[in-house]
XYZ file of C-alpha atoms in Angstrom:
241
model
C 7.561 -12.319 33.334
C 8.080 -13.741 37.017
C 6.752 -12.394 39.815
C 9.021 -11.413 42.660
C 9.231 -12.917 45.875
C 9.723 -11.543 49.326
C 12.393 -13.218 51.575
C 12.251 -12.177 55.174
C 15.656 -12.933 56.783
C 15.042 -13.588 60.985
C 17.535 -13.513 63.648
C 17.405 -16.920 64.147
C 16.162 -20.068 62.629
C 13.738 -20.640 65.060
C 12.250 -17.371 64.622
C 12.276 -18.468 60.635
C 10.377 -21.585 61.682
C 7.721 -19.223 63.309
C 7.373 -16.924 60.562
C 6.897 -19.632 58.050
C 4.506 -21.304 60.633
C 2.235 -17.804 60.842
C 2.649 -16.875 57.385
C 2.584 -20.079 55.718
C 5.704 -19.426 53.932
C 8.674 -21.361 52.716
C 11.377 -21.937 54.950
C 14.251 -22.050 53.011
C 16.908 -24.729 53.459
C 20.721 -23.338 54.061
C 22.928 -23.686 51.616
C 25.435 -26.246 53.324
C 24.084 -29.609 55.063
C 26.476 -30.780 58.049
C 26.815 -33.985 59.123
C 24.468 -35.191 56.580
C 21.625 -33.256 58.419
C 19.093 -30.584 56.382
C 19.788 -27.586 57.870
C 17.067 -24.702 56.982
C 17.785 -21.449 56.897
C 17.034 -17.931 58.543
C 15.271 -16.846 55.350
C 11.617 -17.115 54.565
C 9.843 -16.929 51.231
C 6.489 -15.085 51.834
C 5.310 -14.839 48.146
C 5.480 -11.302 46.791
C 2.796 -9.522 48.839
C 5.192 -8.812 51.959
C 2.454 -6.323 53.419
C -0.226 -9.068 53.285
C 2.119 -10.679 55.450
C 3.685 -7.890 57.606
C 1.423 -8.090 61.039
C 2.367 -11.906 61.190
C 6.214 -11.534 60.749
C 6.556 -8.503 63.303
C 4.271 -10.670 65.439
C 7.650 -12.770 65.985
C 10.090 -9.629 65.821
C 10.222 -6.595 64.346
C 14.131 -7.109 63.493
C 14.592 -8.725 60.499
C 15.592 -8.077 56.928
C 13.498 -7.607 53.611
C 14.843 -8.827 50.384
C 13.581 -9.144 46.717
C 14.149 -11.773 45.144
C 13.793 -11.808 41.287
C 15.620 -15.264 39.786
C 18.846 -15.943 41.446
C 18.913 -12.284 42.676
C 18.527 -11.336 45.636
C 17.992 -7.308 46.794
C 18.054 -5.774 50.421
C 14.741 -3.394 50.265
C 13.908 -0.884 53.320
C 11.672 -3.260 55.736
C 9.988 -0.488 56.616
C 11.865 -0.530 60.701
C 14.745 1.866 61.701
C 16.940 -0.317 64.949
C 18.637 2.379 66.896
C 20.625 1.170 70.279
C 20.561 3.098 73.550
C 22.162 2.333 76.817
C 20.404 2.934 80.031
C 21.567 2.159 83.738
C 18.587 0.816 85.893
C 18.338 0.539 89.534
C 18.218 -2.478 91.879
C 15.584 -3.469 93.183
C 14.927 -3.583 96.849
C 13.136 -6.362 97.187
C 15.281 -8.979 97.546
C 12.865 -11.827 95.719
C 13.867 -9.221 92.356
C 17.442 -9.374 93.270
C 17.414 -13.610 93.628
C 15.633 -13.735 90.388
C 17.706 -11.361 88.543
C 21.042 -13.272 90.163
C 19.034 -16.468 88.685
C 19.007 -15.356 85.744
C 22.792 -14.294 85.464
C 23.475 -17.607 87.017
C 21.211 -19.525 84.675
C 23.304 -18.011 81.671
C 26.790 -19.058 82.973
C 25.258 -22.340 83.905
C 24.087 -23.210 80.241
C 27.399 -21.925 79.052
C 29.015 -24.331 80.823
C 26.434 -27.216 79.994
C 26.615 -26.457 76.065
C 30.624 -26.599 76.080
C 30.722 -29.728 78.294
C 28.276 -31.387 75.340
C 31.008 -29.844 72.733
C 33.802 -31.595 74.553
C 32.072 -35.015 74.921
C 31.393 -35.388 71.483
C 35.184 -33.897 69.976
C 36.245 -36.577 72.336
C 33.656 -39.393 71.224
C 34.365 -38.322 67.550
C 38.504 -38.797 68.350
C 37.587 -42.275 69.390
C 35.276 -42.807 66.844
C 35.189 -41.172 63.652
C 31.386 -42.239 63.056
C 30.334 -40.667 66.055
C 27.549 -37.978 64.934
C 28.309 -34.544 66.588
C 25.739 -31.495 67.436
C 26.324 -28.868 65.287
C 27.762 -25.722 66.616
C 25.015 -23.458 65.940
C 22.284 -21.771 68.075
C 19.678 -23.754 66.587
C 21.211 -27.172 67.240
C 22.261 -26.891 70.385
C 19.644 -25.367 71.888
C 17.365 -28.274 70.888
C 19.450 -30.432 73.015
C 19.374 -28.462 75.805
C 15.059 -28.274 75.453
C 15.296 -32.057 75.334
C 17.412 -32.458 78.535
C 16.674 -29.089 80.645
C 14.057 -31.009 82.226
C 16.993 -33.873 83.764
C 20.307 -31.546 84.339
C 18.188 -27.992 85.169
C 15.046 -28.654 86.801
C 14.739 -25.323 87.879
C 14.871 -23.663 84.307
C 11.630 -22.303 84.301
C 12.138 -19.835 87.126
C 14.012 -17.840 84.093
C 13.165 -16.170 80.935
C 14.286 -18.418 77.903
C 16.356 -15.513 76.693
C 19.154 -16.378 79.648
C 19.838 -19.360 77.897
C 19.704 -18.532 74.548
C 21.924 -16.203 75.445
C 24.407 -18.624 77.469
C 24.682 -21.030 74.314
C 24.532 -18.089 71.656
C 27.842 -17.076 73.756
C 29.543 -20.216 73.214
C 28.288 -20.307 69.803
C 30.034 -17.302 69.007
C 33.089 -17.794 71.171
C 33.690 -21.471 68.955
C 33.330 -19.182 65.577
C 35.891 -17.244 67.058
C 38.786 -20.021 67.920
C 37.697 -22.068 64.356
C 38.302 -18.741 62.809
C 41.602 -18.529 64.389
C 42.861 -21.485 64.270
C 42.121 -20.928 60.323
C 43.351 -18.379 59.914
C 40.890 -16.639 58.945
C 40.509 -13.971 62.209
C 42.707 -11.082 62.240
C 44.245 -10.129 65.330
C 45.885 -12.284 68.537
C 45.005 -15.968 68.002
C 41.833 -17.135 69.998
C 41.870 -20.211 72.568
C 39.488 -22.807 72.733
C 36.565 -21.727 75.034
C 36.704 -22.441 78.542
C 34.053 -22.762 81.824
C 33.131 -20.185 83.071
C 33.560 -19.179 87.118
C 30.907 -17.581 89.158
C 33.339 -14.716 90.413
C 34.970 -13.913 86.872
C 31.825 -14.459 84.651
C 30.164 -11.160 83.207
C 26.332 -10.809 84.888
C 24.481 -10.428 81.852
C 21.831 -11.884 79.335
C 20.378 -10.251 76.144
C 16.523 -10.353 76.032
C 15.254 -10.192 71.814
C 11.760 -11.703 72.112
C 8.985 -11.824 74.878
C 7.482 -8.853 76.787
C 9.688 -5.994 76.509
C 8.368 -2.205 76.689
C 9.769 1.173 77.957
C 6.526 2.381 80.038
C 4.889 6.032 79.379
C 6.331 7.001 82.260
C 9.759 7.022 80.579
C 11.755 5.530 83.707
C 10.283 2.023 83.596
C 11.689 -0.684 81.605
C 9.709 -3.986 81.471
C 11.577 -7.466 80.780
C 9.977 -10.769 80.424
C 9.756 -12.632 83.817
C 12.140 -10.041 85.523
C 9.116 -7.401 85.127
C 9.571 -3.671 85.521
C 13.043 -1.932 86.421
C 13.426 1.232 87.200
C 15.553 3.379 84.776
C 18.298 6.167 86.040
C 17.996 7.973 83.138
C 14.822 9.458 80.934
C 13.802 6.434 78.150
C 12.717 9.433 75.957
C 15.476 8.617 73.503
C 13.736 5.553 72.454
């Protein structure tokens, strides 16, 4: 009789890449290869001791799935981690250094937005013109490895923000592309969806999702602690998480 295997499923792939790295697992390739490009999955085979393995994978993040897989099934099990969502409004700072960086960082989203869609554009155009003209995928994973190999050139100030601004800028466009292919489909319910446009200073939303790094809600339960940002003060009691 086989033995069954544990697949952790990440957020991301490059969160897959990690666990495999730490666990020495097997990333798993996806299922469909673009552009005649591998393109591995968000799944990791860690061999069918997953506790052996737990400390590594929540190490990367604690949100992911567990499955069993036994053949060519493949079973959600409990991983052990109950997500629950809360909503707290925090104060501004004072200091007006905290309130640059924090505008830096809202900035630094829209920016990479706007960088990521200009790259989509040049290449539908380039593959109009010609039809051998390899594009970037329009996934997380793709795109943000161009932008790490040109941040550097076009946004030599990137550093002064977390990572998570632009993951979250390009994650945004990511999603917003799903949504007009899915439209144009046919395959979205509801009004049809344009094609993504820039986005303006003045009409952007100011916000960015933070999923890795140093987060923490301190003992005090009114200080919330982001990566780079640091510690913002809470208007309401953290005690629900």
């Amino acid at each position: 009789m086989s033995t069954a295997s544990m697949v952790v499923e990440m957020r991301t792939g490059g969160q897959a890449a990690k666990v495999a790295a730490v666990t020495g697992g097997k990333h798993l390739l996806a299922k469909s290869v673009k552009d005649g490009e591998t393109q591995m999955s968000r799944r990791v085979d860690v061999g069918s001791d997953f506790e052996a393995h737990r400390e590594a994978v929540e190490s990367v993040s604690v949100l992911f799935k567990l499955f069993r897989q036994q053949g060519e099934e493949l079973a959600e099990v409990p991983s052990g981690w109950t997500v629950t969502g809360a909503k707290f409004e925090v104060e501004w700072p004072a200091d007006p250094e905290r309130m640059s960086l924090i505008r830096s960082h809202f900035d630094g989203r829209r920016y990479v937005y706007n960088w990521a869609l200009a790259q989509v554009k040049k290449d539908m155009d380039a593959k109009a013109a010609n039809a051998e003209h390899r594009c970037v995928a329009w996934s997380l994973e793709a795109l943000r490895k161009r932008w790490n190999q040109e941040k550097r050139i076009v946004a030599p100030w990137w550093a002064t923000n977390s990572k998570e601004t632009y993951n979250t800028g390009i994650a945004d466009l990511v999603t917003a592309l799903s949504n007009w292919r899915q439209s144009k489909d046919g395959k979205r319910k509801g009004p049809k969806v344009g094609f993504p446009r820039f986005k303006k200073k003045n009409s952007d939303s100011k916000r960015i999702r933070f999923t890795t790094g140093t987060m923490r809600f301190d003992a005090d339960r009114r200080t919330i602690v982001l990566a780079v940002i640091g510690a913002l003060r809470s208007k309401e009691n953290t005690r629900l998480l």
